[in-house]
XYZ file of C-alpha atoms in Angstrom:
669
model
C 0.000 0.000 0.000
C 2.839 2.365 0.957
C 4.510 1.822 -2.443
C 1.234 2.573 -4.209
C 0.785 5.782 -2.235
C 4.329 6.745 -3.143
C 4.064 6.195 -6.874
C 0.641 7.752 -7.450
C 0.326 10.472 -4.816
C 3.962 11.521 -4.889
C 4.100 11.889 -8.636
C 0.829 13.783 -8.807
C 1.963 16.081 -6.019
C 5.369 16.657 -7.541
C 3.731 17.671 -10.770
C 2.873 20.917 -8.965
C 6.549 21.478 -8.354
C 7.351 23.360 -11.542
C 9.935 25.292 -9.569
C 11.717 22.479 -7.797
C 14.985 22.597 -9.658
C 18.309 24.218 -10.442
C 21.727 23.466 -9.146
C 23.142 25.202 -7.274
C 20.090 27.202 -6.318
C 17.575 24.656 -5.168
C 17.442 25.555 -1.516
C 16.824 29.215 -2.297
C 13.298 28.057 -3.048
C 12.916 27.004 0.540
C 14.357 30.255 1.807
C 11.716 32.197 -0.091
C 8.952 29.832 1.018
C 9.767 29.982 4.719
C 11.858 31.907 7.194
C 14.674 29.864 8.704
C 13.758 29.903 12.352
C 16.201 31.416 14.805
C 14.512 30.871 18.125
C 15.453 32.738 21.244
C 17.330 30.655 23.731
C 19.498 29.037 21.069
C 22.501 30.577 22.844
C 25.879 31.297 21.290
C 26.442 27.655 20.290
C 23.503 27.246 17.904
C 21.824 29.265 15.154
C 18.440 27.936 16.267
C 16.887 24.863 17.859
C 14.576 23.143 15.429
C 11.566 21.384 16.913
C 11.866 18.774 14.137
C 15.224 16.903 14.155
C 17.441 17.745 11.167
C 17.412 14.246 9.632
C 13.817 13.426 10.645
C 12.637 12.912 7.055
C 15.762 11.314 5.586
C 14.749 7.692 6.196
C 11.353 7.988 4.489
C 12.375 10.090 1.463
C 11.086 8.557 -1.780
C 13.645 6.827 -3.998
C 14.852 8.341 -7.261
C 12.965 6.476 -10.001
C 14.776 4.777 -12.872
C 12.791 6.112 -15.865
C 11.154 3.685 -18.303
C 13.483 2.941 -21.203
C 10.906 3.977 -23.811
C 10.433 7.359 -22.060
C 14.188 7.978 -22.027
C 14.468 7.106 -25.735
C 11.543 9.408 -26.612
C 12.962 12.304 -24.566
C 16.461 11.779 -25.964
C 15.248 11.890 -29.573
C 13.120 14.979 -28.854
C 16.229 16.751 -27.475
C 18.320 15.669 -30.476
C 15.795 16.876 -33.085
C 16.663 20.631 -33.019
C 20.411 19.895 -33.112
C 20.483 17.671 -36.214
C 19.590 17.922 -39.897
C 17.157 15.356 -41.348
C 19.845 12.915 -42.448
C 21.710 13.057 -39.119
C 18.461 12.682 -37.188
C 17.399 9.689 -39.269
C 20.710 7.969 -38.512
C 20.516 8.800 -34.780
C 16.915 7.580 -34.629
C 17.937 4.213 -36.121
C 20.909 3.798 -33.746
C 18.697 4.746 -30.782
C 15.895 2.317 -31.724
C 18.452 -0.480 -32.119
C 19.742 0.352 -28.632
C 16.198 0.296 -27.232
C 15.519 -3.227 -28.463
C 19.049 -4.573 -27.940
C 21.881 -3.565 -25.579
C 19.774 -0.819 -23.998
C 17.062 -3.216 -22.889
C 19.619 -5.507 -21.263
C 21.421 -2.613 -19.521
C 18.155 -1.060 -18.367
C 16.942 -4.344 -16.857
C 20.268 -4.806 -15.057
C 20.175 -1.227 -13.778
C 16.649 -1.732 -12.403
C 17.727 -4.983 -10.688
C 20.811 -3.278 -9.235
C 18.658 -0.405 -7.994
C 16.246 -2.822 -6.272
C 19.172 -4.367 -4.395
C 20.421 -0.951 -3.182
C 17.378 0.638 -1.603
C 19.509 2.707 0.789
C 20.660 4.990 -2.045
C 19.887 6.130 -5.623
C 20.987 4.584 -8.895
C 22.923 7.730 -9.832
C 24.800 8.327 -6.560
C 27.814 5.993 -6.920
C 28.368 6.575 -10.675
C 28.137 10.353 -10.128
C 30.718 10.349 -7.318
C 32.948 8.195 -9.492
C 32.576 10.527 -12.491
C 33.720 13.534 -10.444
C 36.485 11.753 -8.540
C 37.899 9.986 -11.617
C 38.157 13.224 -13.624
C 41.827 14.097 -13.975
C 41.461 17.749 -15.030
C 42.145 20.544 -12.555
C 39.208 21.305 -10.249
C 39.823 25.009 -10.934
C 37.589 26.291 -13.769
C 36.523 22.739 -14.653
C 34.511 21.972 -11.517
C 34.634 24.450 -8.608
C 31.953 27.178 -8.842
C 31.570 30.270 -6.653
C 28.680 32.139 -5.056
C 29.368 35.624 -3.737
C 27.690 37.109 -0.672
C 25.764 40.354 -0.801
C 27.505 43.040 1.263
C 26.363 43.485 4.857
C 23.626 46.185 4.784
C 25.557 47.982 7.559
C 28.670 49.252 5.720
C 30.903 49.349 8.809
C 30.397 45.576 9.232
C 32.052 44.951 5.839
C 35.485 45.606 7.340
C 37.582 42.535 6.420
C 38.488 41.592 9.990
C 35.008 42.211 11.421
C 33.253 40.322 8.635
C 35.738 37.446 8.693
C 35.257 37.054 12.458
C 31.467 37.094 12.182
C 31.410 34.684 9.240
C 33.731 32.216 10.953
C 31.627 32.309 14.145
C 28.364 31.883 12.227
C 29.849 29.044 10.169
C 30.859 27.208 13.346
C 27.408 27.844 14.856
C 25.887 26.312 11.703
C 28.150 23.271 12.054
C 27.242 22.866 15.728
C 23.511 23.218 14.982
C 23.750 20.654 12.174
C 25.696 18.094 14.207
C 23.382 18.458 17.195
C 20.417 17.642 14.921
C 18.947 21.088 15.670
C 19.161 22.579 12.160
C 15.739 22.999 10.561
C 15.249 20.223 8.001
C 15.376 21.428 4.401
C 11.738 21.429 3.259
C 10.032 22.843 0.185
C 6.702 24.288 1.350
C 3.953 24.646 -1.242
C 1.567 25.862 1.456
C 3.706 27.432 4.204
C 0.642 28.683 6.108
C -0.188 25.037 6.802
C 3.186 23.291 6.993
C 5.687 25.920 8.140
C 3.989 26.385 11.500
C 4.940 25.551 15.071
C 1.754 23.497 15.381
C 2.637 21.255 12.447
C 6.259 20.916 13.565
C 5.233 19.880 17.079
C 2.970 17.257 15.541
C 5.303 15.871 12.844
C 8.197 15.385 15.271
C 6.224 12.525 16.878
C 5.663 10.764 13.548
C 8.270 7.986 13.208
C 11.108 8.833 10.742
C 10.198 5.761 8.663
C 6.909 7.429 7.606
C 7.488 11.135 8.434
C 7.777 12.101 4.730
C 4.132 11.128 4.223
C 3.071 13.363 7.104
C 4.765 16.310 5.406
C 3.284 15.330 2.054
C -0.248 15.467 3.542
C 0.190 19.224 4.062
C 1.886 19.839 0.700
C 5.424 20.042 2.080
C 8.332 18.232 0.447
C 11.389 17.398 2.569
C 14.656 17.380 0.621
C 17.649 15.053 0.825
C 20.255 16.206 3.354
C 22.721 13.336 2.943
C 25.420 15.667 1.549
C 25.484 18.014 4.547
C 27.955 16.018 6.648
C 30.625 16.625 3.969
C 30.492 20.406 4.498
C 32.917 20.399 7.433
C 36.291 18.761 8.211
C 36.278 17.508 4.625
C 38.570 17.561 1.633
C 39.249 15.850 -1.662
C 42.492 13.850 -1.577
C 44.319 13.465 -4.917
C 45.019 9.830 -5.809
C 46.278 8.257 -9.007
C 43.343 7.562 -11.402
C 40.609 8.292 -8.815
C 40.557 10.746 -5.897
C 39.074 10.085 -2.457
C 36.899 12.157 -0.146
C 38.055 12.474 3.450
C 35.896 13.622 6.381
C 37.292 13.617 9.910
C 34.976 15.360 12.347
C 37.519 15.204 15.169
C 39.351 18.283 13.853
C 38.814 21.370 16.052
C 40.847 23.805 13.988
C 40.296 26.324 11.218
C 42.571 26.692 8.165
C 43.346 30.313 7.233
C 45.356 31.346 4.158
C 46.874 34.801 3.695
C 49.581 35.771 1.174
C 49.895 32.061 0.356
C 50.875 31.260 3.974
C 48.805 28.579 5.723
C 47.761 29.041 9.373
C 45.727 26.917 11.767
C 44.207 27.606 15.165
C 41.635 25.813 17.303
C 38.217 27.346 16.745
C 36.601 24.815 19.102
C 37.702 24.235 22.697
C 38.341 20.781 24.242
C 34.604 20.249 24.754
C 33.872 21.063 21.112
C 32.391 24.504 21.831
C 33.095 27.675 19.854
C 35.888 29.719 21.454
C 34.959 33.271 22.437
C 34.241 35.517 19.405
C 36.746 38.029 20.829
C 39.410 35.298 20.633
C 38.541 34.504 17.011
C 38.782 38.262 16.416
C 42.242 38.368 18.053
C 43.604 35.356 16.134
C 42.403 36.648 12.768
C 43.829 40.096 13.546
C 47.158 38.425 14.359
C 47.122 36.643 10.972
C 46.108 39.824 9.089
C 48.983 41.765 10.659
C 51.609 38.992 10.375
C 54.558 40.559 8.486
C 55.683 37.202 7.014
C 56.274 37.591 3.292
C 54.472 35.493 0.683
C 56.355 32.220 0.183
C 58.267 31.739 -3.063
C 56.752 28.263 -3.281
C 53.124 28.489 -2.083
C 51.738 25.002 -1.524
C 48.096 25.860 -2.298
C 48.752 26.193 -6.023
C 49.344 22.431 -6.198
C 45.589 21.904 -5.611
C 45.012 23.570 -9.010
C 47.079 20.933 -10.853
C 46.044 17.968 -12.968
C 44.887 15.391 -10.397
C 47.467 12.698 -11.250
C 50.278 15.281 -11.178
C 49.055 16.557 -7.789
C 48.702 12.980 -6.465
C 52.366 12.314 -7.321
C 53.538 15.568 -5.733
C 51.423 14.959 -2.630
C 53.128 11.599 -2.171
C 56.498 13.360 -2.443
C 55.343 15.876 0.203
C 54.452 12.983 2.509
C 57.780 11.266 1.820
C 59.582 14.526 2.658
C 58.024 14.559 6.148
C 55.051 16.905 5.652
C 52.384 14.411 6.761
C 51.328 16.211 9.945
C 50.981 19.613 8.229
C 48.958 18.103 5.371
C 46.704 16.319 7.844
C 45.980 19.644 9.569
C 44.986 21.135 6.206
C 42.804 18.157 5.274
C 40.940 17.867 8.588
C 40.381 21.600 9.232
C 36.721 22.584 9.702
C 36.913 24.652 6.522
C 39.202 27.114 4.792
C 39.163 30.908 5.180
C 41.073 32.837 2.480
C 42.009 36.400 3.427
C 42.923 38.249 0.231
C 45.021 41.397 -0.099
C 43.166 42.922 -3.040
C 40.293 45.425 -3.106
C 37.608 44.407 -5.615
C 37.103 46.892 -8.456
C 33.747 45.635 -9.803
C 31.555 42.563 -10.384
C 33.900 41.198 -13.049
C 36.896 41.434 -10.706
C 34.854 39.718 -7.972
C 33.944 36.894 -10.363
C 37.539 36.272 -11.410
C 38.831 36.498 -7.845
C 36.193 34.206 -6.322
C 36.201 31.679 -9.179
C 39.965 31.250 -9.395
C 41.969 34.078 -7.734
C 45.766 34.019 -8.029
C 46.084 30.283 -7.343
C 48.355 30.818 -4.349
C 45.914 31.975 -1.647
C 43.541 29.005 -2.027
C 43.219 25.329 -1.152
C 40.765 24.294 -3.865
C 40.357 20.723 -2.526
C 38.614 21.760 0.706
C 34.871 21.074 0.611
C 34.383 24.857 0.679
C 36.355 28.026 1.297
C 35.058 31.375 2.480
C 37.008 34.055 0.608
C 37.202 37.599 1.964
C 38.756 40.389 -0.084
C 40.461 43.382 1.520
C 37.237 45.426 1.251
C 35.056 42.729 2.859
C 33.616 41.372 -0.390
C 32.956 37.720 0.393
C 32.194 34.512 -1.482
C 32.166 30.750 -1.198
C 34.171 28.624 -3.634
C 33.383 24.920 -3.313
C 34.695 21.580 -4.500
C 31.926 19.896 -6.489
C 32.359 16.125 -6.144
C 30.834 15.806 -2.661
C 27.667 17.797 -3.338
C 25.606 19.895 -5.685
C 25.343 23.232 -3.963
C 22.073 22.514 -2.127
C 23.922 22.228 1.166
C 26.296 25.089 0.293
C 23.504 27.520 -0.503
C 21.599 26.641 2.675
C 24.828 27.231 4.600
C 25.380 30.540 2.768
C 21.828 31.735 3.452
C 22.122 30.896 7.153
C 25.557 32.511 7.545
C 24.403 35.696 5.799
C 21.261 35.893 7.937
C 23.172 35.245 11.164
C 26.067 37.650 10.465
C 23.770 40.481 9.377
C 21.053 40.049 12.022
C 23.078 38.884 15.034
C 26.769 39.727 14.521
C 28.955 38.649 17.424
C 31.574 41.376 16.919
C 31.266 44.907 15.558
C 33.498 47.756 14.372
C 33.921 48.901 17.984
C 34.747 45.449 19.410
C 38.098 44.885 21.034
C 39.917 41.621 20.275
C 40.562 39.497 23.372
C 43.882 39.927 25.170
C 45.139 36.444 24.381
C 48.452 35.031 23.245
C 47.626 34.600 19.561
C 51.290 33.997 18.785
C 51.113 30.652 20.600
C 47.491 29.827 19.625
C 48.023 30.413 15.884
C 50.443 28.164 14.047
C 51.872 29.012 10.649
C 52.466 25.752 8.822
C 55.920 25.141 7.430
C 56.702 22.618 4.708
C 59.914 20.813 3.826
C 60.408 21.183 0.077
C 63.150 19.597 -2.028
C 64.108 20.783 -5.528
C 61.637 18.429 -7.198
C 58.728 19.811 -5.128
C 59.823 23.396 -5.779
C 59.916 22.662 -9.511
C 56.442 21.108 -9.225
C 55.066 24.259 -7.555
C 56.683 26.508 -10.178
C 55.180 24.390 -12.955
C 51.753 24.417 -11.249
C 51.883 28.246 -11.138
C 52.687 28.373 -14.862
C 49.869 25.963 -15.737
C 47.430 27.878 -13.531
C 48.203 31.248 -15.108
C 48.079 29.788 -18.619
C 44.585 28.394 -17.904
C 43.003 31.409 -16.192
C 44.506 33.929 -18.637
C 42.242 32.443 -21.336
C 39.045 33.062 -19.334
C 36.864 36.109 -19.984
C 33.889 37.030 -17.800
C 31.211 39.623 -18.507
C 27.906 40.504 -16.868
C 24.628 42.043 -17.968
C 21.590 43.469 -16.183
C 18.315 43.778 -18.072
C 16.174 46.342 -16.223
C 13.118 46.488 -18.523
C 11.239 43.558 -17.012
C 11.471 40.488 -14.817
C 9.570 37.775 -13.003
C 6.507 39.873 -12.074
C 5.733 40.923 -15.631
C 6.279 37.415 -17.005
C 4.027 35.804 -14.400
C 1.254 38.275 -15.262
C 1.513 37.051 -18.844
C 1.355 33.440 -17.551
C 4.874 32.717 -18.773
C 7.595 30.786 -16.936
C 10.387 33.251 -16.039
C 13.007 30.517 -16.387
C 11.662 29.499 -19.806
C 11.962 33.081 -21.071
C 15.528 33.466 -19.761
C 16.519 30.200 -21.460
C 14.768 31.259 -24.670
C 16.781 34.507 -24.635
C 20.008 32.434 -24.552
C 18.793 30.390 -27.536
C 17.882 33.576 -29.445
C 21.154 35.247 -28.445
C 23.260 32.328 -29.681
C 21.263 32.105 -32.930
C 21.711 35.849 -33.512
C 25.459 35.630 -32.891
C 26.379 32.311 -34.475
C 23.368 31.337 -36.611
C 22.841 27.932 -35.011
C 21.137 25.925 -32.253
C 23.556 24.026 -29.996
C 23.580 21.578 -27.092
C 22.361 23.346 -23.964
C 22.457 22.177 -20.352
C 20.405 23.482 -17.457
C 21.055 21.882 -14.116
C 18.106 20.658 -12.052
C 18.245 19.298 -8.528
C 16.685 15.935 -7.714
C 17.042 16.531 -3.960
C 13.365 15.629 -3.507
C 14.618 12.017 -3.597
C 16.936 10.017 -1.343
C 20.538 10.573 -2.493
C 19.289 12.508 -5.527
C 21.944 14.577 -7.287
C 20.966 16.470 -10.434
C 19.138 15.907 -13.688
C 19.535 17.867 -16.913
C 16.885 20.086 -18.420
C 17.492 20.398 -22.180
C 16.287 23.944 -22.966
C 17.043 23.756 -26.723
C 13.881 22.286 -28.279
C 11.993 22.354 -31.575
C 9.826 25.025 -29.889
C 12.712 27.335 -28.936
C 14.304 26.807 -32.356
C 11.072 27.787 -34.130
C 10.520 30.779 -31.839
C 14.140 32.002 -32.012
C 14.072 31.755 -35.812
C 10.852 33.811 -35.946
C 12.227 36.552 -33.662
C 15.784 36.697 -35.006
C 15.582 35.790 -38.687
C 11.974 36.570 -39.683
C 10.700 39.352 -37.390
C 8.539 40.966 -40.074
C 6.852 37.730 -41.124
C 4.790 37.153 -37.978
C 2.073 39.137 -36.224
C 2.550 40.139 -32.592
C -0.140 37.595 -31.659
C 1.719 34.811 -33.474
C 4.965 35.706 -31.710
C 3.150 35.749 -28.354
C 1.782 32.296 -29.199
C 5.308 31.018 -29.892
C 6.495 32.394 -26.523
C 3.623 30.621 -24.785
C 4.478 27.321 -26.518
C 8.111 27.587 -25.383
C 7.025 28.350 -21.824
C 4.668 25.363 -21.627
C 7.217 22.938 -23.035
C 10.007 24.216 -20.788
C 7.660 23.879 -17.796
C 7.050 20.265 -18.755
C 10.802 19.543 -19.100
C 11.453 21.170 -15.721
C 8.747 19.174 -14.004
C 10.005 15.932 -15.547
C 13.618 16.630 -14.538
C 12.672 17.486 -10.934
C 10.768 14.200 -10.775
C 13.842 12.260 -11.972
C 12.286 11.863 -15.419
C 14.996 13.310 -17.645
C 17.063 11.151 -19.991
C 20.650 12.232 -19.286
C 21.251 10.465 -15.950
C 19.536 7.262 -17.127
C 21.702 7.048 -20.277
C 24.781 7.950 -18.209
C 24.064 5.203 -15.639
C 23.612 2.583 -18.387
C 26.874 3.643 -20.021
C 28.628 3.471 -16.655
C 27.196 -0.024 -16.119
C 28.389 -1.164 -19.567
C 31.904 0.144 -18.796
C 32.017 -1.472 -15.366
C 31.039 -4.835 -16.902
C 33.723 -4.518 -19.588
C 31.012 -4.651 -22.276
C 31.651 -3.355 -25.782
C 30.268 0.187 -25.836
C 26.792 0.145 -27.462
C 26.579 2.044 -30.758
C 24.293 4.755 -29.293
C 27.258 5.968 -27.216
C 29.518 5.959 -30.293
C 27.070 8.030 -32.358
C 28.559 11.503 -33.098
C 25.164 12.971 -32.121
C 25.550 11.539 -28.589
C 28.973 13.172 -28.277
C 27.554 16.442 -29.635
C 24.586 16.656 -27.238
C 26.999 16.070 -24.362
C 29.370 18.771 -25.637
C 27.386 21.460 -23.856
C 28.223 24.744 -25.537
C 25.650 26.558 -23.406
C 26.026 25.409 -19.789
C 23.556 27.252 -17.570
C 22.553 27.450 -13.908
C 20.240 29.858 -12.122
C 20.463 31.472 -8.719
C 18.402 33.976 -6.750
C 18.796 34.324 -2.992
C 18.735 37.149 -0.436
C 22.281 36.161 0.560
C 23.844 35.832 -2.889
C 24.978 38.679 -5.106
C 26.140 36.576 -8.050
C 27.309 33.074 -8.888
C 29.529 31.814 -11.644
C 31.495 29.024 -13.234
C 33.686 28.494 -16.282
C 32.466 26.963 -19.565
C 32.468 23.146 -19.533
C 33.935 22.944 -23.067
C 36.603 25.126 -24.770
C 34.072 26.549 -27.263
C 31.308 27.088 -24.729
C 29.740 29.677 -22.433
C 29.263 29.297 -18.668
C 25.979 31.104 -17.999
C 25.017 31.982 -14.422
C 21.729 33.880 -14.321
C 18.907 35.051 -12.083
C 15.385 36.218 -12.936
C 14.438 38.764 -10.264
C 11.089 40.477 -9.708
C 11.842 43.491 -11.910
C 15.083 42.599 -13.699
C 17.159 39.774 -15.156
C 20.895 39.336 -14.544
C 23.527 37.186 -16.283
C 27.137 36.456 -15.344
C 28.774 34.689 -18.283
C 32.238 33.226 -18.909
C 34.000 32.124 -22.092
C 37.360 31.103 -23.561
C 38.897 32.697 -26.698
C 36.799 30.534 -29.076
C 33.707 32.586 -28.130
C 32.965 36.296 -27.700
C 31.142 36.733 -24.400
C 30.632 40.512 -24.800
C 28.850 40.049 -28.122
C 26.814 37.151 -26.709
C 25.500 39.307 -23.872
C 24.552 42.072 -26.329
C 22.605 39.477 -28.328
C 20.889 38.141 -25.177
C 19.984 41.706 -24.149
C 18.500 42.395 -27.600
C 16.536 39.112 -27.361
C 15.067 40.088 -23.987
C 14.181 43.529 -25.378
C 12.349 41.901 -28.292
C 10.498 39.458 -26.031
C 9.265 42.199 -23.681
C 8.348 44.419 -26.643
C 6.143 41.628 -28.022
C 4.631 41.037 -24.584
C 3.710 44.737 -24.546
C 1.793 44.115 -27.777
C 4.246 46.004 -29.993
C 5.910 44.718 -33.178
C 9.677 44.159 -33.397
C 11.963 45.255 -36.226
């Protein structure tokens, strides 16, 4: 009976969740649907004390469904159609149908059987970890994204030392709240008036965890997977030959701080595991900020930007040279705080600094780093293998709320009179000539890579979410359509496009792909860009509506685990792990092309976040971070020399202008 309730009621309920998507921004939905509670009496140790235990819903979360093979084939062919000419499509259709009746059927059946035997997790979890950890490219640009904090509304609290102290204290309070099981569970509320209430919380806490999800479902609330959260703290990615490992050691009581490429540690928790006095944190950070030690000629952090096999070899040499204890302190630190020397000039400078920086004042392998520029501009840069940003954004929202509403130190605060010189330890490393040469080479490789990256941003102020909703159009669909129109205007073609969608509504869900390039967007973009005079305003409005409906359907399917990308990926992974000959579908040039994502996109809107960004995932691509706000639309886009990002943003701006002109009932020229 329970399984029946799950499959019918859950799917029908989730169909309302048109918004439940987008990595890394999923948990922003929850922050707009409910206030994170910060109850009085939580004391200095905790952010709040949730009535419902943090992991209360985890046990009863529904499992990520393995889609039906015929649905995956249909969705895959629909996504291929706008990217191929008739001859190419005909060939791909044949290869795909052969797969469906042959190797695909066998792999699908095996995947379903495997999934049934592993009910504690999802079918995508292990292959996805393996994909990230086996990748040998540098994590910088290729994987680590950033999300920058909005400034503190009180300007005097943006002082680097004050803000760093407050952020560190709030981060530790978050960690303590999480580990005590007192952090509010992550829940998507469709009817907050019913489910985000003290009355409901007092009731649901008595429902056993094995069925608690259903209790939330009854009031239209959808708990989200929180299995990634434990990797936030005391965690790092360890480079190993061929496949890296994730390390989490929650016994570490210390913080890692990097300034001028020098690495420092000090205990942020006392012997009992409690946060040391904020005035002491203040004193220790002040000591580090005023330390006259010069930048090292051979900064160790830059090694974390290297090719993973190269870094694995050099790490082994570091261990052999007697640096094991220092490396262990880095690896097991609660998290990393990077104190930068530069003042940020503008948004573009912030993006470059927070995405990659100078390579020397970072430890890119830590699960996350809080970066603070000289002027108090702050951001989080995070390693991507352990999680998809759901946990990071929740953490960021909570830290921003706590530091701005209840800061523990202020501009007038005096640091404690403590002996920071003995409490703070600057780590020293024994380096032989081979290690020094490795660091020098890593610096060269780093600068060669980041020098090719261009970032530009755009703000469209002539309309946003409010106007689009009035016209019954999906704001996300219109933003994605503008990217399709912009690319068509600039390059005259429709290309593989990726929009990330969280599947955190399921146990151990990761992400699914929305494929925004469709026959609908292609038809609409062509009408707007290449044939503006050949359609009436009403016809163009009709095309916009079609695109919106179809994109809404794709979004809903992806959020429900009903895309095609992860299913095809898991079957390919299974074939590889069995040593099977690779089925012809995976050797089809069209399969390679649809996975060569020239437009890689991810959306983000949050009260805590100013902007987010990442590099393109292919050399001839764009990395498109965007947000549709109530009255405006913003984009933060990156590219390599093969593409012109400035021109692309002009074309996207023009596309948005045309769309809003048509929505106003006026013709375009």
